Every structure is written in C-alpha cells, then in structure tokens.
Amino acid sequence: MGSCKSPHVVLLLYVLVCFVYQSLAFGVDTNQTAKLLVDASEASGRPISETMFGIFFEEINHAGAGGLWAELVSNRGFEAGGPNVPSNIDPWSIIGNESFLIVSTDRSSCFDRNKVALRMEVLCDSQGANSCPDDGVGIYNPGFWGMNIEKGKTYNVVLYVRSSGSINVSVSLAGSDGLQKLAAENIIASGSEVSNWTKFKFMLEAQGTNPNSRLQLTTTRKGLIWFDQVSVMPLDTYKGHGFRKDLVQMLEDLKPQILRFPGGCFVQGAQLRNAFRWKETIGPWEERPGHFADCWMYWTDDGLGYFEFLRLAEDLGTLPIWVFNSGISLNEQVDTSSVLPFVQEALDGLEFARGNPNSTWGSLRAAMGHPEPFDLRYVAVGNEDCGKKNYLGNYLKFYSAIKRAYPDIKIISNCDGSSQKLDHPADLFDFHFYADDPKNMFSMAHHFDHTSRSGPKAFVSEYAVTTGSLLAALGEAGFLIGLEKNSDVVEMANYAPLFANDNGRNSKFSAIVFNSTHLYGTPSYWMQCLFKESSGATIFNATLQTNSSTNQVEQLLASAISWKNSENENSYLRIKIVNFGTDVVNLKIVVDGLEPNSINLSESTKTVLTSNNPMDENSLNEPKKVIPNRIPLEKAGEGGEDVDVAISPNSFTSIDFLIESS
C-alpha cells in the first residue's frame, strides 16, 4: 500500500533521519557546562594545617611482618600457638617423613618471655641401614606465601641452636620444592659447643632468583637438635632499619605529614590479653614474645614494634601519633577505679619516646641505638571506644596524668565532636567513617560545614569506601575536598587501611597491595597522591555555578589551593575537581585576585584520574589500569585568567597553574 505526505512532512522526516544518523555516527553532545569562580586574593586565603594529610598503619591484612617489616620467616620463634605446648608451628613443615625424624615443641628456650622452642629428633643417620636421604631431613619455612630471594643480594640469617651432641646442619635458601639451591651455609659444631643455646649468625649471598623460595634447616646426622628464633632479613632495607624499600617508597611518594600507629582494633584486641602492649615490643627482637592479633586472627611476632614505628616516622620526616589501649578491648572493660596501671603504661611509653637517655625508659631507647628523644607530640586514648561504659572515666584519668607530665602533648579523644561539642577536655577528636556506597562518602563532603569552630579540631583518622574501585576513590576525593574546605576545624586525616598482602587479606580495600615481589597502588592510593601538596597550603574560596536544570552541581566538587614546589621554588594555583557524574562537564575556571597575566598557561598541567569503567580496579596483573595521567592544558579562554577545561565523567582532575609574579 502507498501513502501520500506533504513536501513539508517529507522534509521534516529527512531532517530527523539525518539527525538520528549523525547522532549514531558521531554521538550527541551531552556535555554540560559549569563555571568555577576562584578568589585567589590574599584576603580570601586560609591556611591548611601543616599536618593535614598522612598515613595510618595497622597490623591488618598481614601488612607488617613479611610486608612493610622485611622479615622473611613466618612464626620465627615457634610461638604462634601461644605459650603452651604442643604449639602451632605452622607454616614450618617437615622435610622427610616420620620414619626419619620427629618434630615437636617444648618450653626449653633460653628466652624468658618466649619459652617455646622446636625440638627435632633425627632418627636416620649419615650411613648404615637407616641412612638419611642424600639431601638430609629437617624443616623448612616458606615465609609469608613465599620468600623473594634475588640473585646477588645478601640475606642476614640468625638462629639459635642447642643439641645433645655434635651437629652438621645445612642452612639454605631454596626454591619452593627444595630442588633449586640459592644459597647455603653449614653449622658444624661439637657437642660441647652447642650443649647450651648458641646464636649463629651469617650472611648468605643468593646465587639465583626465586620469588617463591623457602628457608631449610637440614641434616644427615642422627641426634637431637633444638631450634629457636630463626630469622632471615634482606641486608638491603630502607635506611638499614628493616623496612621493605619498595613499600616505603610508596609512602614517601605520598609525602605524609603524620603516621598514626599501631592500630585500630589491633590496639584494642578482642580480649585485653591480646591487645598491643608496647613494652612487649621493644628490646632485642629475639626476646619479644609476640602475640595473637585476635581481631584479625593471626599471630604477629612484634618485630615491628613501638620503637620501629617511632623510627619509621622519623625516617619519613613525619610526626608520629601513638594510639594506646584505654583499658578497653572489644569485649572487656577495665573499671575506672582500676585503670591506673594502664595510665602508667602510657606514661612509661611517653618516657621511652621522649625521656632523656638517663631516664628509666629513655635508657632502653638509647640502648636500642637512639639516644635522642623522638618527636612524639600526639597520643590517642583508645580506638573507637567512645560510648562504652568506662571510656569517659578512663579517658579523664589518662588526660589529667599526661597533661601533668607532658603539658605540650596533644590528646585525642575517641568521641565525635563534629555534630555537637564534646563534654570533656580534648585537643582533638577522632572521627571514623567507612561507606559501602561511594555516593555516601561523596555526600560526606559537607559533614564538617556546621561543626563548631570553637571546639577541639577533628582528626579523621580512618576513612574509606569499602570497594576499592575508581568510583570509591572518587567518593573519597569528594570527601577530602570537603575536609580541605573545612580545614579550620579539620587538622589531620588519613585513609585506612594502608597495606594488604594479596595472599592474606582481612579487607578487600586498602591503599597499597603487595605480594613477595610486586606491589601496586589502588585508585584510592593514587587519589591521595593528588592531595599530598595540600598540607600547609593556602585554600581559597571557590564557588561552582551551573545553568543546568539537573543535579549536575551535586555531582561536582572543587577546591582551590596555592602551594610551592620545594624542588624548584615555583608557586602554583591548584584546582581540584571531582566529577562524580556520567557526563563530560565543560568547566570555565575564572580566577580573580591575582596580578594581571600572572598565570603561565604554557607551563601549567592537568592530571586526571579516570578509567573506562568507574568500577575498574588495579591488580597485580594490571597494576596501572587506574592511575593519574598528566597532560598539558587544552586551551585558554578569552578572558586572560579564564580557562576552559573539559572534565571527564567519573574523574578526579587536578590542574596546576604556574603563577609568575611581576
């Protein structure tokens, strides 16, 4: 059948068809427009705290031993089952079978605080009918999901040995199946030389590379041998202080101004007997008893202890923030009438960090190689304890005692003062916020807008979106822009958690993920990198305007700061914009308050954190799937200091305008 249409209708249909074709072929321009007005005048500027952004380490996700702390032996003292025997020797395993040797534990160690030792009875011999295999029998330790042994590198091996007779023990680094020999040393001693506990120490230089290596202790001689406190550490660590260099480099690149440690729930413990106790983590590493981190359900030998945290902060050039137990665990509370021993524990810890080298606890610090006091200025009384029955009473005991002894120490309360003033004295209050939905984190940008300006300032010591995606990082970036804008009431902030061993995670999300050989920054890590110049910067008034009838402005957040590059002394105006929406935004940036023609656009840059899919994540296989991309600015607008910038959907953009003074 045919039909008749007027020429006007035909023309209209033709136009519509052409429009549809062009739309399909070239895409409809759905870009939205917005304007950012920046008042960069001196009168507009407000200082951001020097300590604004930092890092928080907690022993979670196997972040410490085998990670940041470069110890390669897991359960080096055979104490992972606690002080009773038989103990849990995992991940130590037997080389050979039950007809060749019997392995058990007893309480024969020479160390008073960690009495468990490994007892190895060798039943085979070097010759005769019951001869041992050619490679010997014994035990091996695979470390933390494999030891990374690299050719040409040197490893410091320490172990304690006792025997009922003469010994010939091979100490070797080998591949995961024991066949590839990378380095070895023999301990040959008479019975009289090892009748008592004897320390053996030597350097092994690797003759090959294997990222999944193990330590082996083997023999072909019949007899009874005890081992204890077996350690393998790379000689090449960060500043020679025992930290894994590539992981610390990631921290250096963040330019952290504070280091909060050692937890978290790790400080509290599910039970008080498993809480972090600083006195158990100082002194020679062999003498530290270690403890079961019952919040995260794994053993830690506490080689990474109170002293090491203080020294890491010093090595990074950042200020330490010590979190100590308030007499409260997740499931127990010490009554305020009985909390004074915990108070004294905190005072002793402050003397260890700050006391002169002749003081009781300062002398122990000096004996560990650091006679000068550490620059400890902040302490936090407990972790997430506010609201528990005894917290306020306990807190006040700590507060008054510390202020009497150290009036300059800033004391951080667990109670939230962002919505209403605290009912107790504090120098800062601790604020934690985790969100499953990135939108909820993004909306928190305005949380501190109405916080009292006369009360204690906020320490946002834990925040994160719990998914680990680009979108999570964008939500967090929006939140941090809100903290920048409220920097008159927010003094410090740090993401949590910092590290995760990819083989042993307690949380899906973290800033940095690693295994024995590789590591990567998550989108949240790279997001934080774009805030590292904010500490100590000047923030200006920045107002977003849009003519859109949609909720576009609710998808955009922006801030403006000025900062100086210490390397070249150049001054910059940095504009940061989070586009949480799905459309490109054509943003006109209008800057007032600067000298005419002071922005050098040719030397200005734009850095963008985005990806094809907002749910993209990084991984060990794709470590740079979502990373910032630095590019020149597209073009300038017509108005001198006005600049037009296209802001990608689901992106975090940081623009550095080079400022030249006349």
Coordinates of C-alpha atoms in Angstrom, one line a residue, residues 58-593:
E58 CA 47.6 -1.1 61.4
E59 CA 48.7 -4.7 61.6
I60 CA 45.9 -6.0 59.4
N61 CA 46.0 -7.8 56.1
H62 CA 49.4 -9.2 57.1
A63 CA 50.7 -5.7 56.5
G64 CA 53.6 -5.9 58.9
A65 CA 55.9 -9.0 59.1
G66 CA 56.6 -10.2 55.6
G67 CA 55.4 -6.9 54.3
L68 CA 56.4 -3.4 55.5
W69 CA 58.7 -5.2 58.0
A70 CA 61.1 -7.1 55.8
E71 CA 61.4 -10.3 58.0
L72 CA 61.0 -13.3 55.7
V73 CA 60.5 -16.1 58.3
S74 CA 56.9 -16.6 59.4
N75 CA 56.5 -17.8 63.0
R76 CA 60.2 -17.4 63.6
G77 CA 60.0 -18.3 67.3
F78 CA 57.5 -21.2 67.0
E79 CA 55.2 -19.2 69.4
A80 CA 52.2 -18.9 67.1
G81 CA 50.2 -21.4 69.3
G82 CA 50.8 -19.4 72.4
P83 CA 53.0 -20.2 75.4
N84 CA 51.7 -23.7 75.9
V85 CA 53.0 -26.9 74.2
P86 CA 52.5 -28.5 71.9
S87 CA 52.4 -25.3 70.0
N88 CA 51.4 -24.4 66.4
I89 CA 54.5 -24.5 64.2
D90 CA 52.7 -23.6 61.0
P91 CA 53.9 -22.7 58.4
W92 CA 57.0 -24.7 59.3
S93 CA 56.9 -28.1 57.7
I94 CA 58.9 -31.3 57.7
I95 CA 61.4 -32.4 55.1
G96 CA 61.4 -36.2 55.2
N97 CA 58.9 -38.5 56.8
E98 CA 58.1 -39.9 60.3
S99 CA 60.5 -42.7 59.9
F100 CA 63.3 -40.2 59.6
L101 CA 62.5 -37.6 62.2
I102 CA 60.1 -36.5 64.9
V103 CA 59.3 -32.8 65.3
S104 CA 57.6 -31.3 68.3
T105 CA 57.8 -28.2 70.6
D106 CA 58.8 -27.8 74.2
R107 CA 59.4 -25.0 76.7
S108 CA 63.2 -25.2 76.7
S109 CA 64.1 -21.8 75.1
C110 CA 66.7 -19.6 76.7
F111 CA 64.3 -16.6 76.4
D112 CA 62.2 -15.9 79.4
R113 CA 59.3 -14.2 77.5
N114 CA 59.0 -16.8 74.7
K115 CA 59.9 -20.2 76.1
V116 CA 58.7 -22.3 73.2
A117 CA 61.4 -23.9 71.0
L118 CA 61.3 -26.5 68.3
R119 CA 62.6 -30.0 69.1
M120 CA 63.8 -32.1 66.2
E121 CA 64.8 -35.7 66.8
V122 CA 66.6 -37.2 63.8
L123 CA 66.2 -41.0 63.6
C124 CA 68.2 -41.7 60.4
D125 CA 71.9 -41.3 60.2
S126 CA 74.7 -40.5 57.7
Q127 CA 75.4 -44.2 57.0
G128 CA 74.1 -47.6 57.7
A129 CA 70.8 -49.4 57.1
N130 CA 68.8 -46.4 58.3
S131 CA 70.6 -43.7 56.4
C132 CA 69.1 -40.3 55.7
P133 CA 68.3 -39.1 52.2
D134 CA 71.3 -37.5 50.4
D135 CA 69.7 -34.0 50.8
G136 CA 69.0 -34.6 54.5
V137 CA 65.9 -34.3 56.6
G138 CA 64.7 -31.4 58.7
I139 CA 62.3 -28.5 58.5
Y140 CA 61.5 -25.6 56.1
N141 CA 59.7 -22.3 56.3
P142 CA 58.0 -20.8 53.2
G143 CA 57.8 -17.4 54.8
F144 CA 54.7 -15.3 54.0
W145 CA 53.5 -17.0 50.9
G146 CA 57.0 -17.4 49.5
M147 CA 60.3 -15.7 50.2
N148 CA 61.5 -13.4 47.5
I149 CA 65.2 -14.3 47.1
E150 CA 67.1 -12.3 44.4
K151 CA 70.4 -13.2 42.8
G152 CA 73.3 -11.1 44.1
K153 CA 71.5 -9.9 47.1
T154 CA 72.6 -10.7 50.7
Y155 CA 70.4 -12.0 53.5
N156 CA 71.2 -11.8 57.2
V157 CA 70.4 -15.2 58.8
V158 CA 70.2 -15.6 62.5
L159 CA 69.2 -18.7 64.5
Y160 CA 69.6 -20.2 67.9
V161 CA 70.7 -23.9 68.2
R162 CA 71.1 -26.4 71.0
S163 CA 71.9 -30.1 70.7
S164 CA 72.6 -33.2 72.7
G165 CA 75.6 -34.0 70.6
S166 CA 77.7 -32.7 67.7
I167 CA 75.9 -31.3 64.7
N168 CA 76.2 -30.7 61.0
V169 CA 73.2 -28.6 59.9
S170 CA 72.8 -27.1 56.5
V171 CA 71.1 -23.7 56.5
S172 CA 69.9 -23.0 52.9
L173 CA 67.6 -20.9 50.8
A174 CA 66.0 -23.0 48.1
G175 CA 63.1 -23.0 45.7
S176 CA 59.6 -24.0 46.8
D177 CA 60.3 -27.6 46.0
G178 CA 63.7 -27.6 47.7
L179 CA 65.5 -28.5 44.5
Q180 CA 66.8 -25.1 43.4
K181 CA 69.6 -24.2 45.8
L182 CA 70.1 -20.4 46.0
A183 CA 72.5 -20.1 49.0
A184 CA 73.7 -22.3 51.8
E185 CA 75.9 -22.4 54.9
N186 CA 76.8 -25.3 57.2
I187 CA 76.7 -25.1 61.0
I188 CA 79.4 -27.6 62.2
A189 CA 79.8 -27.8 65.9
S190 CA 80.9 -30.2 68.6
G191 CA 78.5 -31.3 71.3
S192 CA 80.2 -29.1 73.9
E193 CA 79.9 -26.0 71.6
V194 CA 76.1 -26.4 71.4
S195 CA 75.2 -28.1 74.7
N196 CA 73.7 -24.7 75.6
W197 CA 71.8 -22.4 73.4
T198 CA 74.1 -20.8 70.9
K199 CA 73.5 -18.0 68.5
F200 CA 74.6 -18.4 64.9
K201 CA 74.7 -15.5 62.5
F202 CA 75.9 -15.3 58.9
M203 CA 75.3 -13.7 55.6
L204 CA 74.0 -15.6 52.6
E205 CA 74.5 -14.2 49.1
A206 CA 71.9 -15.6 46.7
Q207 CA 73.3 -17.3 43.6
G208 CA 69.9 -17.3 41.9
T209 CA 66.4 -15.8 41.9
N210 CA 63.2 -17.3 43.0
P211 CA 60.2 -15.3 44.2
N212 CA 58.7 -18.4 45.9
S213 CA 61.7 -19.5 48.0
R214 CA 61.9 -21.1 51.4
L215 CA 64.4 -21.5 54.3
Q216 CA 65.6 -25.0 55.0
L217 CA 67.3 -26.5 58.1
T218 CA 68.5 -30.0 57.3
T219 CA 70.9 -32.6 58.5
T220 CA 72.0 -36.2 57.7
R221 CA 73.3 -36.9 61.2
K222 CA 71.3 -38.7 63.9
G223 CA 70.7 -36.8 67.1
L224 CA 68.5 -34.3 69.0
I225 CA 68.5 -30.7 67.9
W226 CA 66.5 -27.7 69.2
F227 CA 66.0 -24.5 67.1
D228 CA 64.6 -21.2 68.2
Q229 CA 64.2 -17.6 66.9
V230 CA 65.1 -18.2 63.3
S231 CA 65.3 -15.0 61.2
V232 CA 66.1 -14.1 57.6
M233 CA 66.2 -10.4 56.7
P234 CA 67.4 -8.8 53.5
L235 CA 70.5 -6.7 54.1
D236 CA 69.2 -4.0 51.8
T237 CA 66.3 -2.4 53.7
Y238 CA 65.0 1.2 53.9
K239 CA 67.8 3.3 55.6
G240 CA 69.1 0.0 57.0
H241 CA 66.2 -0.1 59.6
G242 CA 64.4 -3.2 58.5
F243 CA 61.7 -1.9 56.2
R244 CA 60.9 -3.2 52.7
K245 CA 62.2 -0.4 50.4
D246 CA 59.6 -0.5 47.6
L247 CA 56.8 -0.3 50.1
V248 CA 58.3 2.6 52.0
Q249 CA 58.9 4.4 48.7
M250 CA 55.2 4.3 48.1
L251 CA 54.8 6.0 51.4
E252 CA 57.4 8.6 50.7
D253 CA 55.6 9.5 47.5
L254 CA 52.5 10.4 49.5
K255 CA 54.6 13.0 51.5
P256 CA 52.7 12.1 54.7
Q257 CA 52.8 14.6 57.5
I258 CA 51.6 12.2 60.2
L259 CA 51.9 8.5 60.9
R260 CA 49.2 7.0 63.2
F261 CA 50.1 3.6 64.6
P262 CA 49.8 0.7 65.6
G263 CA 46.0 0.4 65.1
G264 CA 42.9 0.3 65.2
C265 CA 41.3 -2.8 66.6
F266 CA 44.9 -4.2 66.8
V267 CA 45.4 -1.8 69.8
Q268 CA 42.2 -2.9 71.5
G269 CA 42.2 -6.7 70.9
A270 CA 39.0 -8.7 71.0
Q271 CA 40.3 -9.6 74.5
L272 CA 42.6 -7.5 76.6
R273 CA 45.2 -10.3 76.8
N274 CA 45.6 -9.9 73.0
A275 CA 45.9 -6.1 72.9
F276 CA 49.1 -4.5 71.6
R277 CA 51.3 -3.8 74.6
W278 CA 54.3 -1.6 73.8
K279 CA 56.6 -2.9 76.5
E280 CA 56.4 -6.4 74.9
T281 CA 57.6 -5.0 71.5
I282 CA 60.8 -3.3 72.5
G283 CA 64.3 -4.6 73.1
P284 CA 66.1 -7.3 71.1
W285 CA 63.7 -9.0 68.7
E286 CA 64.6 -12.4 69.9
E287 CA 63.2 -11.6 73.3
R288 CA 59.9 -10.3 72.2
P289 CA 57.1 -12.7 73.0
G290 CA 54.8 -11.7 70.1
H291 CA 51.0 -12.0 70.4
F292 CA 47.9 -13.3 68.7
A293 CA 46.1 -10.4 67.0
D294 CA 42.7 -11.8 67.7
C295 CA 40.8 -9.1 65.9
W296 CA 42.4 -10.2 62.6
M297 CA 43.0 -13.8 63.6
Y298 CA 46.7 -14.2 63.0
W299 CA 50.0 -14.3 65.0
T300 CA 52.5 -11.4 65.0
D301 CA 56.0 -11.7 66.3
D302 CA 56.1 -7.9 67.0
G303 CA 59.4 -7.5 65.3
L304 CA 57.7 -4.3 64.1
G305 CA 57.2 -2.7 67.5
Y306 CA 56.8 0.6 69.2
F307 CA 60.4 1.6 68.6
E308 CA 60.3 0.7 64.9
F309 CA 57.1 2.7 64.4
L310 CA 58.7 5.8 66.0
R311 CA 61.8 5.4 63.9
L312 CA 59.8 4.9 60.7
A313 CA 58.0 8.2 61.4
E314 CA 61.4 9.8 61.9
D315 CA 62.8 8.3 58.7
L316 CA 59.8 9.5 56.7
G317 CA 60.1 13.0 58.2
T318 CA 56.6 12.8 59.6
L319 CA 55.0 13.2 63.1
P320 CA 54.1 10.0 65.0
I321 CA 50.7 9.6 66.5
W322 CA 50.6 6.9 69.1
V323 CA 47.3 5.1 69.8
F324 CA 47.4 3.2 73.1
N325 CA 44.9 1.0 74.9
S326 CA 42.4 2.8 77.2
G327 CA 41.8 -0.2 79.3
I328 CA 39.1 -1.4 76.9
S329 CA 39.0 -4.2 74.4
L330 CA 36.2 -5.2 72.0
N331 CA 34.7 -7.4 74.7
E332 CA 36.2 -6.3 78.0
Q333 CA 36.5 -3.1 80.0
V334 CA 38.7 -2.2 83.0
D335 CA 36.8 -0.2 85.6
T336 CA 38.0 3.4 86.0
S337 CA 38.9 2.6 89.6
S338 CA 41.4 0.1 88.3
V339 CA 42.7 1.8 85.2
L340 CA 45.8 3.5 86.8
P341 CA 48.2 0.7 85.7
F342 CA 47.1 1.4 82.1
V343 CA 47.7 5.1 82.7
Q344 CA 51.2 4.3 84.0
E345 CA 51.8 2.2 80.9
A346 CA 51.1 5.2 78.7
L347 CA 53.3 7.5 80.8
D348 CA 56.2 4.9 80.6
G349 CA 55.6 4.8 76.8
L350 CA 55.9 8.6 76.6
E351 CA 59.1 8.5 78.6
F352 CA 60.5 5.8 76.3
A353 CA 59.8 8.1 73.3
R354 CA 60.7 11.4 74.8
G355 CA 62.7 10.9 78.0
N356 CA 66.3 11.7 78.4
P357 CA 68.7 8.8 77.8
N358 CA 69.4 8.5 81.5
S359 CA 65.7 8.0 82.5
T360 CA 64.3 4.6 83.2
W361 CA 62.6 4.1 79.9
G362 CA 64.7 6.5 77.9
S363 CA 67.7 4.5 78.7
L364 CA 66.1 1.5 77.0
R365 CA 65.5 3.6 73.9
A366 CA 69.2 4.7 74.0
A367 CA 70.3 1.1 74.3
M368 CA 68.4 0.3 71.1
G369 CA 70.5 2.9 69.3
H370 CA 68.5 6.1 69.6
P371 CA 69.8 8.2 72.5
E372 CA 67.9 11.3 71.1
P373 CA 64.2 11.6 72.0
F374 CA 61.6 11.0 69.3
D375 CA 59.4 13.9 68.3
L376 CA 56.2 12.5 69.7
R377 CA 53.5 15.2 70.0
Y378 CA 50.2 13.4 69.7
V379 CA 48.6 10.5 71.5
A380 CA 45.1 8.9 71.1
V381 CA 43.4 7.4 74.1
G382 CA 41.9 4.2 72.7
N383 CA 40.3 3.4 69.4
E384 CA 36.6 3.6 68.7
D385 CA 35.9 3.3 72.5
C386 CA 33.6 6.3 72.9
G387 CA 30.1 5.2 74.1
K388 CA 31.5 2.3 76.1
K389 CA 30.5 2.5 79.8
N390 CA 34.0 3.1 81.2
Y391 CA 35.6 5.1 78.4
L392 CA 34.9 8.7 79.6
G393 CA 36.1 7.9 83.2
N394 CA 39.2 6.1 81.9
Y395 CA 39.9 8.9 79.4
L396 CA 39.9 11.6 82.1
K397 CA 42.4 9.6 84.1
F398 CA 44.7 9.4 81.1
Y399 CA 44.1 13.1 80.2
S400 CA 44.9 14.5 83.6
A401 CA 48.0 12.4 84.1
I402 CA 49.5 13.0 80.7
K403 CA 48.8 16.8 80.9
R404 CA 50.6 16.9 84.2
A405 CA 53.7 15.1 82.9
Y406 CA 53.7 16.4 79.3
P407 CA 51.6 19.6 79.0
D408 CA 52.6 20.0 75.4
I409 CA 51.2 16.6 74.3
K410 CA 48.0 16.9 72.2
I411 CA 45.5 14.3 73.4
I412 CA 42.9 12.8 71.0
S413 CA 39.5 11.7 72.3
N414 CA 37.6 8.8 70.6
C415 CA 34.4 10.8 70.9
D416 CA 32.9 12.6 67.9
G417 CA 32.7 16.4 68.2
S418 CA 31.6 17.1 64.7
S419 CA 27.9 17.4 65.4
Q420 CA 27.9 18.6 69.0
K421 CA 30.6 19.8 71.3
L422 CA 32.5 17.4 73.5
D423 CA 31.6 17.2 77.2
H424 CA 35.2 16.6 78.2
P425 CA 38.6 18.2 77.5
A426 CA 40.5 17.2 74.4
D427 CA 42.9 18.7 72.0
L428 CA 41.4 16.8 69.0
F429 CA 38.6 14.4 68.5
D430 CA 38.8 11.2 66.4
F431 CA 36.4 10.7 63.5
H432 CA 36.0 7.5 61.6
F433 CA 33.8 6.9 58.5
Y434 CA 33.5 3.9 56.2
A435 CA 31.0 3.6 53.4
D436 CA 29.9 0.7 51.3
D437 CA 28.4 3.1 48.7
P438 CA 30.8 5.7 47.1
K439 CA 27.8 8.1 46.9
N440 CA 27.6 8.1 50.7
M441 CA 31.2 9.0 51.0
F442 CA 30.9 11.7 48.3
S443 CA 27.9 13.3 50.2
M444 CA 30.1 13.5 53.4
A445 CA 32.0 16.4 51.8
H446 CA 29.7 18.7 53.7
H447 CA 29.8 16.9 57.1
F448 CA 32.0 19.4 58.8
D449 CA 30.3 22.5 57.3
H450 CA 28.4 23.1 60.5
T451 CA 30.9 21.8 63.1
S452 CA 31.6 24.3 65.9
R453 CA 34.6 26.5 65.2
S454 CA 35.3 26.9 68.9
G455 CA 35.7 23.3 69.9
P456 CA 38.6 20.8 69.5
K457 CA 39.6 20.2 65.9
A458 CA 38.9 16.9 64.1
F459 CA 41.3 14.1 63.3
V460 CA 39.7 12.0 60.6
S461 CA 41.9 9.0 61.4
E462 CA 40.0 6.4 59.4
Y463 CA 38.0 6.8 56.2
A464 CA 37.4 4.6 53.1
V465 CA 34.9 3.3 50.7
T466 CA 35.0 -0.5 51.1
T467 CA 35.0 -1.5 47.4
G468 CA 38.5 -0.5 46.1
S469 CA 37.2 0.8 42.7
L470 CA 37.8 4.1 40.9
L471 CA 34.3 5.1 41.9
A472 CA 35.3 4.5 45.5
A473 CA 38.3 6.8 45.1
L474 CA 36.1 9.5 43.6
G475 CA 33.8 9.4 46.6
E476 CA 36.8 9.7 48.9
A477 CA 38.3 12.5 46.8
G478 CA 35.0 14.4 47.2
F479 CA 35.2 13.8 51.0
L480 CA 38.7 15.1 51.1
I481 CA 37.8 18.3 49.2
G482 CA 35.2 18.8 51.9
L483 CA 37.9 18.4 54.5
E484 CA 40.1 21.0 52.7
K485 CA 37.3 23.5 52.7
N486 CA 36.8 22.8 56.4
S487 CA 40.5 22.9 57.3
D488 CA 39.8 25.4 60.0
V489 CA 38.2 22.6 62.0
V490 CA 39.9 19.6 60.5
E491 CA 43.6 19.3 61.4
M492 CA 44.5 15.8 60.2
A493 CA 43.2 13.0 58.1
N494 CA 44.4 9.6 56.9
Y495 CA 42.9 6.7 54.9
A496 CA 42.7 3.1 56.3
P497 CA 43.9 0.5 55.9
L498 CA 47.3 1.3 54.4
F499 CA 48.6 -2.1 53.3
A500 CA 47.3 -5.6 52.3
N501 CA 49.2 -8.7 51.4
D502 CA 47.3 -10.1 48.4
N503 CA 47.5 -13.6 49.9
G504 CA 46.2 -12.7 53.3
R505 CA 43.6 -10.0 53.3
N506 CA 41.2 -9.1 56.1
S507 CA 39.7 -6.4 54.0
K508 CA 39.0 -6.0 50.2
F509 CA 40.1 -2.4 50.2
S510 CA 43.4 -0.8 51.1
A511 CA 45.8 1.8 49.7
I512 CA 48.7 -0.5 48.7
V513 CA 48.6 -4.2 47.8
F514 CA 51.6 -6.4 47.6
N515 CA 53.0 -9.9 47.5
S516 CA 56.6 -11.1 48.0
T517 CA 57.8 -9.4 44.8
H518 CA 55.3 -6.9 43.4
L519 CA 53.0 -4.2 44.6
Y520 CA 50.5 -1.6 43.3
G521 CA 48.6 1.4 44.4
T522 CA 44.8 1.1 44.4
P523 CA 42.8 4.0 42.9
S524 CA 42.4 5.3 46.5
Y525 CA 46.2 5.5 46.8
W526 CA 46.5 7.5 43.6
M527 CA 43.7 9.7 44.7
Q528 CA 45.6 10.5 47.9
C529 CA 48.7 11.4 45.8
L530 CA 46.8 14.3 44.3
F531 CA 46.3 15.8 47.9
K532 CA 49.9 15.5 49.0
E533 CA 50.7 19.1 48.4
S534 CA 47.6 20.3 50.4
S535 CA 49.3 20.0 53.8
G536 CA 50.4 23.5 54.8
A537 CA 49.0 25.0 51.6
T538 CA 46.6 28.0 51.4
I539 CA 43.0 27.4 50.4
F540 CA 40.9 30.0 48.6
N541 CA 37.2 30.5 48.2
A542 CA 36.0 28.5 45.1
T543 CA 32.3 28.6 44.0
L544 CA 30.8 26.3 41.4
Q545 CA 28.0 27.7 39.2
T546 CA 25.9 25.8 36.7
N547 CA 23.0 26.7 34.4
S548 CA 21.8 23.1 34.3
S549 CA 18.4 22.2 35.4
T550 CA 19.7 18.7 36.5
N551 CA 21.5 17.9 39.7
Q552 CA 24.8 18.4 37.9
V553 CA 26.2 20.7 40.6
E554 CA 25.6 17.9 43.1
Q555 CA 27.9 15.7 41.0
L556 CA 30.8 18.2 41.1
L557 CA 33.1 19.3 43.9
A558 CA 36.0 21.6 43.6
S559 CA 38.7 23.3 45.7
A560 CA 41.5 25.8 45.0
I561 CA 44.8 26.0 46.9
S562 CA 48.2 27.6 46.4
W563 CA 51.3 25.7 47.1
K564 CA 55.1 26.0 46.4
N565 CA 57.2 23.3 44.9
S566 CA 60.2 22.9 47.2
E567 CA 62.3 21.4 44.4
N568 CA 62.1 24.4 42.0
E569 CA 60.5 27.0 44.3
N570 CA 57.7 27.5 41.7
S571 CA 54.4 28.6 43.0
Y572 CA 51.2 27.0 41.8
L573 CA 47.4 27.5 42.0
R574 CA 46.0 24.0 42.1
I575 CA 42.3 23.4 41.2
K576 CA 40.9 20.0 42.0
I577 CA 37.6 18.9 40.6
V578 CA 35.7 15.6 41.2
N579 CA 33.1 14.8 38.6
F580 CA 31.0 12.1 40.2
G581 CA 28.6 12.2 37.3
T582 CA 28.4 10.3 34.0
D583 CA 28.6 13.4 31.6
V584 CA 31.5 15.5 30.4
V585 CA 31.5 18.9 32.0
N586 CA 32.8 21.9 30.1
L587 CA 34.2 23.9 33.0
K588 CA 35.2 27.6 32.8
I589 CA 37.6 28.5 35.5
V590 CA 37.6 32.2 36.4
V591 CA 40.4 33.3 38.7
D592 CA 40.2 36.7 40.4
G593 CA 42.6 38.2 42.9

